[in-house]
Coordinates of C-alpha atoms in Angstrom, one line a residue:
X10 CA 6.1 24.0 27.5
X11 CA 3.9 26.9 28.6
X12 CA 0.3 26.3 29.4
X13 CA -2.0 26.8 26.4
X14 CA -5.1 28.8 27.2
X15 CA -8.4 27.4 26.2
X16 CA -10.5 30.4 27.3
X17 CA -12.0 32.8 24.9
X18 CA -10.5 36.3 25.3
X19 CA -13.0 38.6 27.1
X20 CA -14.1 41.9 25.9
X21 CA -12.1 44.8 27.2
X22 CA -14.1 47.4 29.2
X23 CA -14.5 51.0 28.4
X24 CA -12.2 53.7 29.7
X25 CA -12.9 55.1 33.1
X26 CA -13.1 58.9 33.7
X27 CA -10.3 58.9 36.2
X28 CA -6.6 59.4 35.6
X29 CA -5.1 57.2 32.8
X30 CA -2.4 56.2 35.3
X31 CA -4.9 55.0 37.9
X32 CA -7.0 52.2 36.2
X33 CA -8.3 49.2 38.0
X34 CA -8.5 45.8 36.3
X35 CA -12.1 45.2 35.4
X36 CA -12.1 41.8 33.8
X37 CA -11.1 38.2 34.7
X38 CA -9.8 39.0 38.1
X39 CA -11.2 42.1 39.8
X40 CA -9.1 44.5 41.9
X41 CA -10.8 43.4 45.1
X42 CA -10.3 39.7 44.4
X43 CA -6.6 38.8 44.9
X44 CA -4.8 36.5 42.5
X45 CA -4.0 33.6 44.7
X46 CA -3.5 30.6 42.4
X47 CA -1.7 29.8 39.2
X48 CA -5.1 29.3 37.5
X49 CA -6.3 32.7 38.6
X50 CA -3.0 34.1 37.3
X51 CA -3.8 32.4 34.0
X52 CA -7.2 34.2 34.0
X53 CA -5.6 37.5 34.7
X54 CA -3.3 37.1 31.7
X55 CA -6.3 36.3 29.6
X56 CA -7.7 39.6 30.7
X57 CA -4.5 41.4 29.6
X58 CA -4.7 39.9 26.2
X59 CA -8.3 41.2 26.1
X60 CA -7.0 44.7 26.8
X61 CA -5.3 44.6 23.4
X62 CA -8.6 43.9 21.7
X63 CA -9.7 47.5 22.5
X64 CA -11.0 49.6 19.6
X65 CA -8.6 52.3 20.8
X66 CA -5.5 50.2 20.2
X67 CA -4.6 48.0 17.2
X68 CA -8.1 47.4 16.0
X69 CA -8.8 51.1 15.9
X70 CA -7.1 54.3 16.9
X71 CA -3.5 53.2 17.4
X72 CA -3.4 51.7 13.9
X73 CA -5.6 54.2 12.1
X74 CA -4.7 57.7 13.5
X75 CA -1.0 57.8 12.6
X76 CA -1.6 56.9 9.0
X77 CA -4.7 59.1 8.6
X78 CA -2.7 62.0 10.0
X79 CA 0.1 61.4 7.5
X80 CA 0.1 61.3 3.7
X81 CA -1.6 57.9 2.9
X82 CA -5.3 58.8 2.6
X83 CA -7.6 61.7 1.8
X84 CA -10.9 62.6 3.4
X85 CA -13.8 62.5 0.8
X86 CA -16.4 65.2 0.3
X87 CA -19.5 64.2 2.3
X88 CA -17.5 62.2 4.9
X89 CA -18.7 61.8 8.5
X90 CA -15.8 63.8 10.0
X91 CA -14.7 60.7 11.9
X92 CA -11.1 61.5 12.9
X93 CA -11.5 64.8 11.1
X94 CA -9.3 66.8 13.6
X95 CA -6.5 64.2 13.1
X96 CA -6.8 64.5 9.3
X97 CA -6.7 68.3 9.5
X98 CA -3.8 68.4 12.0
X99 CA -6.1 70.3 14.3
X100 CA -5.1 68.2 17.3
X101 CA -5.5 69.6 20.8
X102 CA -4.8 68.2 24.3
X103 CA -8.5 67.4 24.8
X104 CA -8.8 65.3 21.6
X105 CA -10.8 62.3 22.7
X106 CA -9.2 59.9 20.2
X107 CA -5.7 60.7 21.4
X108 CA -6.9 60.5 25.0
X109 CA -8.3 57.0 24.3
X110 CA -5.0 55.7 23.0
X111 CA -3.1 57.1 26.0
X112 CA -5.6 55.9 28.6
X113 CA -6.0 52.4 27.2
X114 CA -2.2 51.8 27.0
X115 CA -1.9 52.9 30.6
X116 CA -4.8 50.6 31.5
X117 CA -2.7 47.7 30.0
X118 CA 0.2 48.8 32.1
X119 CA -2.0 49.0 35.3
X120 CA -3.3 45.5 34.7
X121 CA 0.2 44.2 34.3
X122 CA 1.4 45.9 37.5
X123 CA -1.6 44.5 39.4
X124 CA -0.7 41.0 38.2
X125 CA 3.0 41.4 39.3
X126 CA 2.0 42.8 42.7
X127 CA -0.5 40.0 43.4
X128 CA 1.7 37.0 42.4
X129 CA 4.7 38.4 44.3
X130 CA 2.8 37.6 47.5
X131 CA 2.9 33.8 47.0
X132 CA 4.9 32.7 44.0
X133 CA 7.9 31.7 46.1
X134 CA 5.7 29.4 48.1
X135 CA 5.0 27.1 45.1
X136 CA 6.4 23.7 45.6
X137 CA 5.0 22.1 42.4
X138 CA 7.6 22.5 39.6
X139 CA 5.1 22.4 36.8
X140 CA 3.0 25.1 38.5
X141 CA 6.0 27.3 39.0
X142 CA 7.1 26.9 35.4
X143 CA 3.6 27.8 34.2
X144 CA 3.7 30.9 36.3
X145 CA 7.0 32.0 35.0
X146 CA 5.6 31.7 31.5
X147 CA 2.7 33.9 32.4
X148 CA 5.1 36.4 33.9
X149 CA 7.0 36.5 30.6
X150 CA 3.8 37.2 28.7
X151 CA 2.9 40.0 31.1
X152 CA 6.4 41.5 30.9
X153 CA 6.0 41.6 27.1
X154 CA 2.5 43.1 27.3
X155 CA 3.9 45.9 29.5
X156 CA 6.9 46.5 27.2
X157 CA 4.6 46.7 24.1
X158 CA 2.3 49.2 25.8
X159 CA 5.2 51.4 26.8
X160 CA 6.8 51.2 23.4
X161 CA 3.6 52.4 21.8
X162 CA 3.3 55.3 24.3
X163 CA 6.9 56.3 23.5
X164 CA 6.3 56.1 19.8
X165 CA 3.2 58.3 19.9
X166 CA 3.9 60.8 22.7
X167 CA 7.7 61.3 22.5
X168 CA 10.2 62.7 20.0
X169 CA 12.2 60.5 17.8
X170 CA 15.1 58.9 19.6
X171 CA 18.6 60.5 19.1
X172 CA 21.3 58.7 21.1
X173 CA 23.1 62.0 21.6
X174 CA 20.2 63.8 23.3
X175 CA 17.9 61.0 24.6
X176 CA 18.9 61.6 28.2
X177 CA 17.7 65.2 28.0
X178 CA 14.4 64.5 26.1
X179 CA 11.1 63.8 27.7
X180 CA 9.9 60.2 27.8
X181 CA 6.8 58.8 29.5
X182 CA 5.6 58.3 33.0
X183 CA 7.1 55.0 34.2
X184 CA 4.9 53.1 36.6
X185 CA 6.0 49.7 37.8
X186 CA 3.9 49.3 40.9
X187 CA 0.1 49.1 41.1
X188 CA -0.4 50.2 44.7
X189 CA 2.5 52.6 44.9
X190 CA 2.7 54.3 41.5
X191 CA 5.0 57.1 42.7
X192 CA 5.2 60.6 41.4
X193 CA 3.4 61.3 38.1
X194 CA 6.4 62.6 36.3
X195 CA 7.9 61.8 32.9
X196 CA 11.2 60.0 32.8
X197 CA 13.8 60.8 30.2
X198 CA 13.4 59.3 26.8
X199 CA 16.6 57.2 27.4
X200 CA 15.2 55.8 30.7
X201 CA 11.8 55.1 29.1
X202 CA 13.4 53.0 26.4
X203 CA 15.6 51.2 29.0
X204 CA 12.5 50.3 30.9
X205 CA 11.1 48.7 27.7
X206 CA 14.4 46.8 27.1
X207 CA 14.5 45.6 30.7
X208 CA 11.0 44.2 30.4
X209 CA 11.8 42.6 27.1
X210 CA 14.9 40.9 28.6
X211 CA 12.7 39.4 31.4
X212 CA 10.1 38.3 28.8
X213 CA 12.8 36.7 26.6
X214 CA 14.2 34.8 29.6
X215 CA 10.7 33.4 30.6
X216 CA 9.6 32.8 27.0
X217 CA 12.9 31.2 26.0
X218 CA 13.6 29.7 22.6
X219 CA 14.1 26.2 23.9
X220 CA 10.4 26.0 24.9
X221 CA 9.3 27.4 21.6
X222 CA 11.5 24.9 19.7
X223 CA 9.0 22.2 21.0
X224 CA 6.1 23.9 19.4
X225 CA 4.8 22.5 16.1
X226 CA 3.7 25.9 14.8
X227 CA 4.5 29.3 16.2
X228 CA 3.1 31.4 13.4
X229 CA -0.4 32.9 13.3
X230 CA -0.6 32.9 17.1
X231 CA -2.7 35.2 19.3
X232 CA -0.2 34.6 22.2
X233 CA 3.2 36.1 22.9
X234 CA 6.2 33.9 22.3
X235 CA 10.0 34.2 22.3
X236 CA 9.9 35.4 18.7
X237 CA 7.3 38.1 19.5
X238 CA 9.8 39.4 22.0
X239 CA 12.5 39.4 19.4
X240 CA 10.3 41.1 16.9
X241 CA 9.6 44.0 19.3
X242 CA 13.3 44.1 20.2
X243 CA 14.1 44.6 16.5
X244 CA 11.5 47.4 16.1
X245 CA 12.6 49.2 19.3
X246 CA 16.3 49.0 18.4
X247 CA 15.6 50.4 15.0
X248 CA 13.8 53.3 16.6
X249 CA 16.7 53.8 19.0
X250 CA 19.2 53.8 16.1
X251 CA 20.9 50.8 17.5
X252 CA 21.5 49.2 14.1
X253 CA 23.6 46.2 15.2
X254 CA 21.0 45.0 17.8
X255 CA 18.2 45.6 15.4
X256 CA 19.9 43.3 12.9
X257 CA 20.6 40.7 15.6
X258 CA 17.0 40.6 16.8
X259 CA 15.4 40.6 13.4
X260 CA 17.8 37.9 12.3
X261 CA 16.6 35.7 15.3
X262 CA 13.1 35.9 13.8
X263 CA 14.0 35.6 10.2
X264 CA 16.6 32.8 10.6
X265 CA 14.5 30.8 13.0
X266 CA 12.6 29.2 10.0
X267 CA 9.5 29.4 12.2
X268 CA 7.8 31.9 9.9
X269 CA 7.5 32.0 6.1
X270 CA 6.5 35.0 3.9
X271 CA 3.0 34.5 2.5
X272 CA 3.6 34.1 -1.3
X273 CA 1.3 36.3 -3.4
X274 CA 2.3 34.2 -6.4
X275 CA 1.1 30.9 -5.1
X276 CA -2.5 29.8 -4.9
X277 CA -3.6 28.6 -1.5
X278 CA -7.2 27.8 -2.0
X279 CA -9.9 28.8 -4.5
X280 CA -9.0 32.2 -5.9
X281 CA -6.8 33.2 -3.0
X282 CA -3.1 33.3 -2.9
X283 CA -1.3 32.7 0.4
X284 CA -1.0 36.5 0.7
X285 CA -4.7 37.2 -0.2
X286 CA -5.8 34.6 2.3
X287 CA -3.9 36.4 5.1
X288 CA -6.0 39.5 4.6
X289 CA -9.3 37.7 3.9
X290 CA -9.1 35.2 6.7
X291 CA -6.5 36.6 9.1
X292 CA -4.3 33.4 8.9
X293 CA -0.8 33.2 7.6
X294 CA 2.6 31.7 8.1
X295 CA 4.2 35.1 8.3
X296 CA 2.1 36.4 11.2
X297 CA 4.3 36.5 14.4
X298 CA 1.5 37.8 16.6
X299 CA -2.1 38.9 15.9
X300 CA -4.8 40.1 18.2
X301 CA -7.2 37.1 18.3
X302 CA -10.9 37.8 17.7
X303 CA -14.0 35.5 17.7
X304 CA -17.4 36.3 16.3
X305 CA -18.6 37.0 19.8
X306 CA -15.5 38.8 21.1
X307 CA -13.8 41.3 18.9
X308 CA -12.5 44.9 19.0
X309 CA -12.9 47.7 16.6
X310 CA -13.6 47.7 12.8
X311 CA -10.5 48.7 11.0
X312 CA -12.2 48.8 7.6
X313 CA -15.2 51.0 8.7
X314 CA -13.8 54.4 7.7
X315 CA -12.4 53.2 4.4
X316 CA -15.6 51.5 3.2
X317 CA -18.7 52.2 5.4
X318 CA -20.4 49.4 3.4
X319 CA -24.1 48.8 4.2
X320 CA -24.6 45.7 2.0
X321 CA -25.6 48.1 -0.7
X322 CA -23.2 51.0 -1.3
X323 CA -19.8 52.2 -0.1
X324 CA -19.5 55.6 1.5
X325 CA -15.9 55.8 2.6
X326 CA -14.7 58.6 4.9
X327 CA -11.1 58.2 3.6
X328 CA -9.7 56.9 0.3
X329 CA -6.1 56.1 -0.7
X330 CA -3.9 58.9 -1.7
X331 CA -2.9 58.9 -5.4
X332 CA 0.7 59.3 -4.5
X333 CA 0.7 56.2 -2.4
X334 CA -1.2 54.3 -5.1
X335 CA 1.4 55.2 -7.7
X336 CA 4.1 53.5 -5.7
X337 CA 2.8 50.1 -6.7
X338 CA 4.3 49.0 -9.9
X339 CA 2.8 46.7 -12.5
X340 CA 2.8 43.2 -11.2
X341 CA 2.8 44.2 -7.5
X342 CA 0.2 41.8 -6.2
X343 CA -0.2 43.8 -3.0
X344 CA -2.2 46.3 -5.0
X345 CA -5.1 44.0 -5.8
X346 CA -5.0 42.6 -2.2
X347 CA -5.3 46.1 -0.8
X348 CA -7.4 48.1 -3.2
X349 CA -10.5 47.7 -5.3
X350 CA -12.0 50.3 -7.6
X351 CA -15.7 51.0 -7.3
X352 CA -18.2 53.8 -7.6
X353 CA -19.2 55.2 -4.2
X354 CA -22.7 55.9 -3.0
X355 CA -22.1 59.6 -2.6
X356 CA -24.1 62.0 -4.8
X357 CA -20.9 63.0 -6.5
X358 CA -20.4 59.4 -7.5
X359 CA -16.7 59.2 -6.9
X360 CA -15.1 56.2 -8.6
X361 CA -11.8 55.4 -6.9
X362 CA -9.6 52.6 -5.6
X363 CA -11.0 51.9 -2.1
X364 CA -9.0 50.2 0.7
X365 CA -10.3 46.7 0.9
X366 CA -7.4 45.3 2.9
X367 CA -9.7 45.6 6.0
X368 CA -13.0 44.7 4.3
X369 CA -13.2 42.1 7.1
X370 CA -12.7 38.5 8.0
X371 CA -14.6 36.4 5.5
X372 CA -15.8 33.9 8.1
X373 CA -17.3 36.8 10.1
X374 CA -18.9 38.3 7.0
X375 CA -20.3 35.1 5.5
X376 CA -21.4 33.4 8.7
X377 CA -22.4 36.3 11.0
X378 CA -22.8 39.4 8.7
X379 CA -20.1 41.2 10.7
X380 CA -18.4 43.7 8.3
X381 CA -15.0 45.3 8.4
X382 CA -13.6 43.4 11.4
X383 CA -10.0 42.2 10.7
X384 CA -7.6 40.8 13.3
X385 CA -4.7 43.2 13.7
X386 CA -1.5 41.6 12.6
X387 CA 0.8 43.5 14.9
X388 CA 4.0 41.7 14.1
X389 CA 4.7 40.1 10.7
X390 CA 7.8 38.6 9.2
X391 CA 7.8 41.2 6.4
X392 CA 8.4 44.0 8.8
X393 CA 11.4 42.2 10.2
X394 CA 12.9 42.0 6.7
X395 CA 12.4 45.8 6.3
X396 CA 13.8 46.5 9.7
X397 CA 17.0 44.5 9.0
X398 CA 17.3 46.0 5.5
X399 CA 17.1 49.6 6.9
X400 CA 19.6 48.8 9.6
X401 CA 22.0 47.3 7.0
X402 CA 21.6 50.5 4.9
X403 CA 22.5 52.6 8.0
X404 CA 25.7 50.5 8.2
X405 CA 26.3 50.9 4.4
X406 CA 25.9 47.2 3.9
X407 CA 23.7 47.7 0.8
X408 CA 24.2 44.2 -0.7
X409 CA 22.7 42.6 2.4
X410 CA 19.9 45.1 2.5
X411 CA 19.1 44.5 -1.2
X412 CA 18.9 40.7 -0.4
X413 CA 16.3 41.3 2.3
X414 CA 14.2 43.6 0.2
X415 CA 14.4 41.4 -2.8
X416 CA 13.3 38.4 -0.7
X417 CA 10.2 40.3 0.3
X418 CA 9.5 41.7 -3.2
X419 CA 9.7 38.2 -4.8
X420 CA 7.0 37.1 -2.5
X421 CA 4.8 40.0 -3.5
X422 CA 5.5 40.7 -7.2
X423 CA 4.4 38.5 -10.1
X424 CA 6.7 37.2 -12.8
X425 CA 5.3 39.8 -15.1
X426 CA 6.5 42.6 -12.8
X427 CA 10.0 43.5 -11.8
X428 CA 11.4 42.9 -8.3
X429 CA 14.8 44.3 -9.1
X430 CA 16.2 47.0 -6.8
X431 CA 19.5 48.8 -6.4
X432 CA 20.1 50.4 -3.1
X433 CA 22.9 53.0 -2.9
X434 CA 24.0 55.7 -0.5
X435 CA 22.0 58.2 -2.4
X436 CA 18.7 56.4 -2.8
X437 CA 18.3 53.9 0.0
X438 CA 16.1 56.0 2.2
X439 CA 13.6 56.8 -0.5
X440 CA 13.5 53.1 -1.5
X441 CA 13.1 51.8 2.0
X442 CA 10.4 54.5 2.7
X443 CA 8.5 53.5 -0.4
X444 CA 8.7 49.8 0.3
X445 CA 7.5 50.3 3.8
X446 CA 4.4 52.2 2.4
X447 CA 3.8 49.4 -0.1
X448 CA 4.1 46.6 2.5
X449 CA 2.7 48.3 5.7
X450 CA 0.0 50.5 4.2
X451 CA -2.4 51.7 6.9
X452 CA -0.9 49.5 9.6
X453 CA 0.0 52.5 11.7
X454 CA 3.7 53.0 10.9
X455 CA 3.8 56.0 8.6
X456 CA 3.7 59.0 11.0
X457 CA 6.5 57.6 13.2
X458 CA 8.5 56.7 10.2
X459 CA 8.4 60.3 8.9
X460 CA 9.2 61.6 12.4
X461 CA 12.2 59.4 12.9
X462 CA 13.5 60.1 9.4
X463 CA 13.1 63.8 9.9
X464 CA 10.8 64.1 6.9
X465 CA 7.7 66.2 6.3
X466 CA 5.2 65.8 3.5
X467 CA 2.8 67.7 1.3
X468 CA -0.8 66.8 0.4
X469 CA -2.1 67.8 -3.0
X470 CA -5.9 67.9 -3.6
X471 CA -7.3 64.9 -5.5
X472 CA -10.7 64.1 -6.9
X473 CA -13.5 64.9 -4.4
X474 CA -11.1 65.3 -1.5
X475 CA -12.3 67.8 1.2
X476 CA -10.8 71.2 0.8
X477 CA -9.8 71.6 4.5
X478 CA -6.8 69.4 4.8
X479 CA -6.1 68.4 1.2
X480 CA -3.5 71.1 0.7
X481 CA -1.4 70.7 3.9
X482 CA 2.3 71.2 3.8
X483 CA 3.8 69.7 7.0
X484 CA 7.4 70.5 7.9
X485 CA 9.5 67.9 9.6
X486 CA 9.8 70.0 12.7
X487 CA 6.0 70.3 13.2
X488 CA 5.3 69.7 16.9
X489 CA 2.2 67.5 16.1
X490 CA 4.4 64.7 14.9
X491 CA 4.4 64.1 18.7
X492 CA 0.9 63.9 20.1
X493 CA -0.1 66.1 23.0
X494 CA -0.3 64.7 26.5
X495 CA -4.0 64.6 27.4
X496 CA -4.9 67.8 29.3
X497 CA -6.6 66.0 32.1
X498 CA -3.4 64.3 33.0
X499 CA -1.6 67.6 33.2
X500 CA -4.4 69.1 35.4
X501 CA -4.7 66.4 37.9
X502 CA -3.9 67.4 41.5
X503 CA -0.3 66.6 42.3
X504 CA 0.6 65.9 38.6
X505 CA 4.2 66.8 37.7
X506 CA 3.7 65.6 34.1
X507 CA 5.4 68.0 31.7
X508 CA 3.6 68.8 28.4
X509 CA 4.8 68.3 24.9
X510 CA 5.4 71.2 22.5
X511 CA 2.1 70.2 20.8
X512 CA 0.3 70.9 24.0
X513 CA 1.1 74.6 23.8

C-alpha cells in the first residue's frame, strides 16, 4: 500500500519571469537542497500536488478560458472585462492569461523532472523494501503529474489529432531532464502523445490495481491512483481517435465498481441529493480525482466571474448562454444544481439564470466567509461514460453507446422527465455533443470538443450581452482554436520553438 500523506498541500508560488521551460521548484524541496531521502521525496511530491492548485490551472484559467472562449456563456453589459480578450477572440501571443497556463504547466513538468533527477542518484542504494516500494509509488504519482501536464499543453496549444497527419503536425516541447533540458524545439504531435502514453504506462505500473484493491475507498481522493491513470488514458485515447483503447481504459474505471454516479434523484442529507452535495461540498462517490483544498490553502475562485457576489448583490461578468440553457429538458436535475435565477445588481437589473455550480464549498462559505472556491473535479465517472459512449458511436456500436448515456441520464433526470435517447448514424454526434454540454458545463472541455469534432459556432446576442463578441461566427478552421505559443518563448535566445498559426 502506498504511503498516505498527512501533510497539508502547500500553496503554489507565482510564475517567474524567466522562460516557462526553465522553472525551479520553489516549495517543499528547494532546487539547492537535494532530495536525499524517501521522506524528502514525499515532501517533493506534495509540492507537485500543490502546483495543481494554481489559479492558472484547474481552479482558474485552464478550466474557465476554453469555455468562455466557446459558446457557453455571454459577457454582461457592465462587466469587468476579465478574460475579455478571450471572450472576443482577440487573443494574441502576449496574452497574460494564456501565458499563465503555458508557464504553470511547464512549471509542473520542471518540478517532476527535478524529482526524477534527484532520486535517480540514490534510489538503487535503498535496502529497505518498504522504503523502496514507497518511492516507487511516489514515482508513479510524478509520472502521472507530468503526463497530465503534457496532455493539457497538447490540448490547448496543438491542433486536433489526426492519425494520418500527426507525425507532420507540431506538438509541444518535450523536456524530460531538469539539468539538461535540450533544445527548445517542438516535437511532432505524434511524439508528444507518445510521451504522454509512455509516462502513463510507467504510472500505471507503479500505481497498480492490486494496491488499489486494498483501499477501502478510492473515490473523492486528492491523490493519483491507478484509476486516475486509466481515466486520463481514456481521455487521451479519445482525443487520439483510438476508439478501442479509449473503450478499454474507460471500462477499467467504470467496471471497477470503485466509483458510483452521484444520483440526483436520491436525497443524501437535508435538501441535497447526492449530486447536489457533490457541487455544494466537493465530495462524491463519482469523483476519481479532485484538487484538494483547505480553508487555508486553496487556489483560484472558479465562481468569481459568474457571480461576483459581495454578500449583497450579484454582478456576474458572464452568464449562461440561452442556447446552452435550452439543452436541459424538463426534469433534468442538473439544471437546478447548476443554475439559479436572480436579479443582478447592475443598473440594468438583468434577471437571468446565473451559474451557481461554483458558488463555492459550503464549509468554506459558512465557516470562513470564503466565497466562490470550489475544488476542481478533474476526473469524474460521468466523463468516462461519455468517453466510452462516443468511442462506441465511432465504431457504430450504437446500442452500447445508448446504454452508457442512459445510465448517466437516469442518475441525472427525475422520473417526471424523460431519459430516453436513440442514437443513430445521423444523430449521434449532436446527441453526444449536447450531453457533454449538459454534464460538463463550464468544466473546460467545450473548445477542445469543437476543435476535435471540426465544428464552429455562432453567438447570437441575448439580453444585456455586450455588443462586442455577442455576434461572433467562428468557423471550424479558425486558427484560434489552437492557442498561440507565448511570444516570449519564441523570442528567447537560442529558441527553436515554432509558432502556431494563431501567432501570426
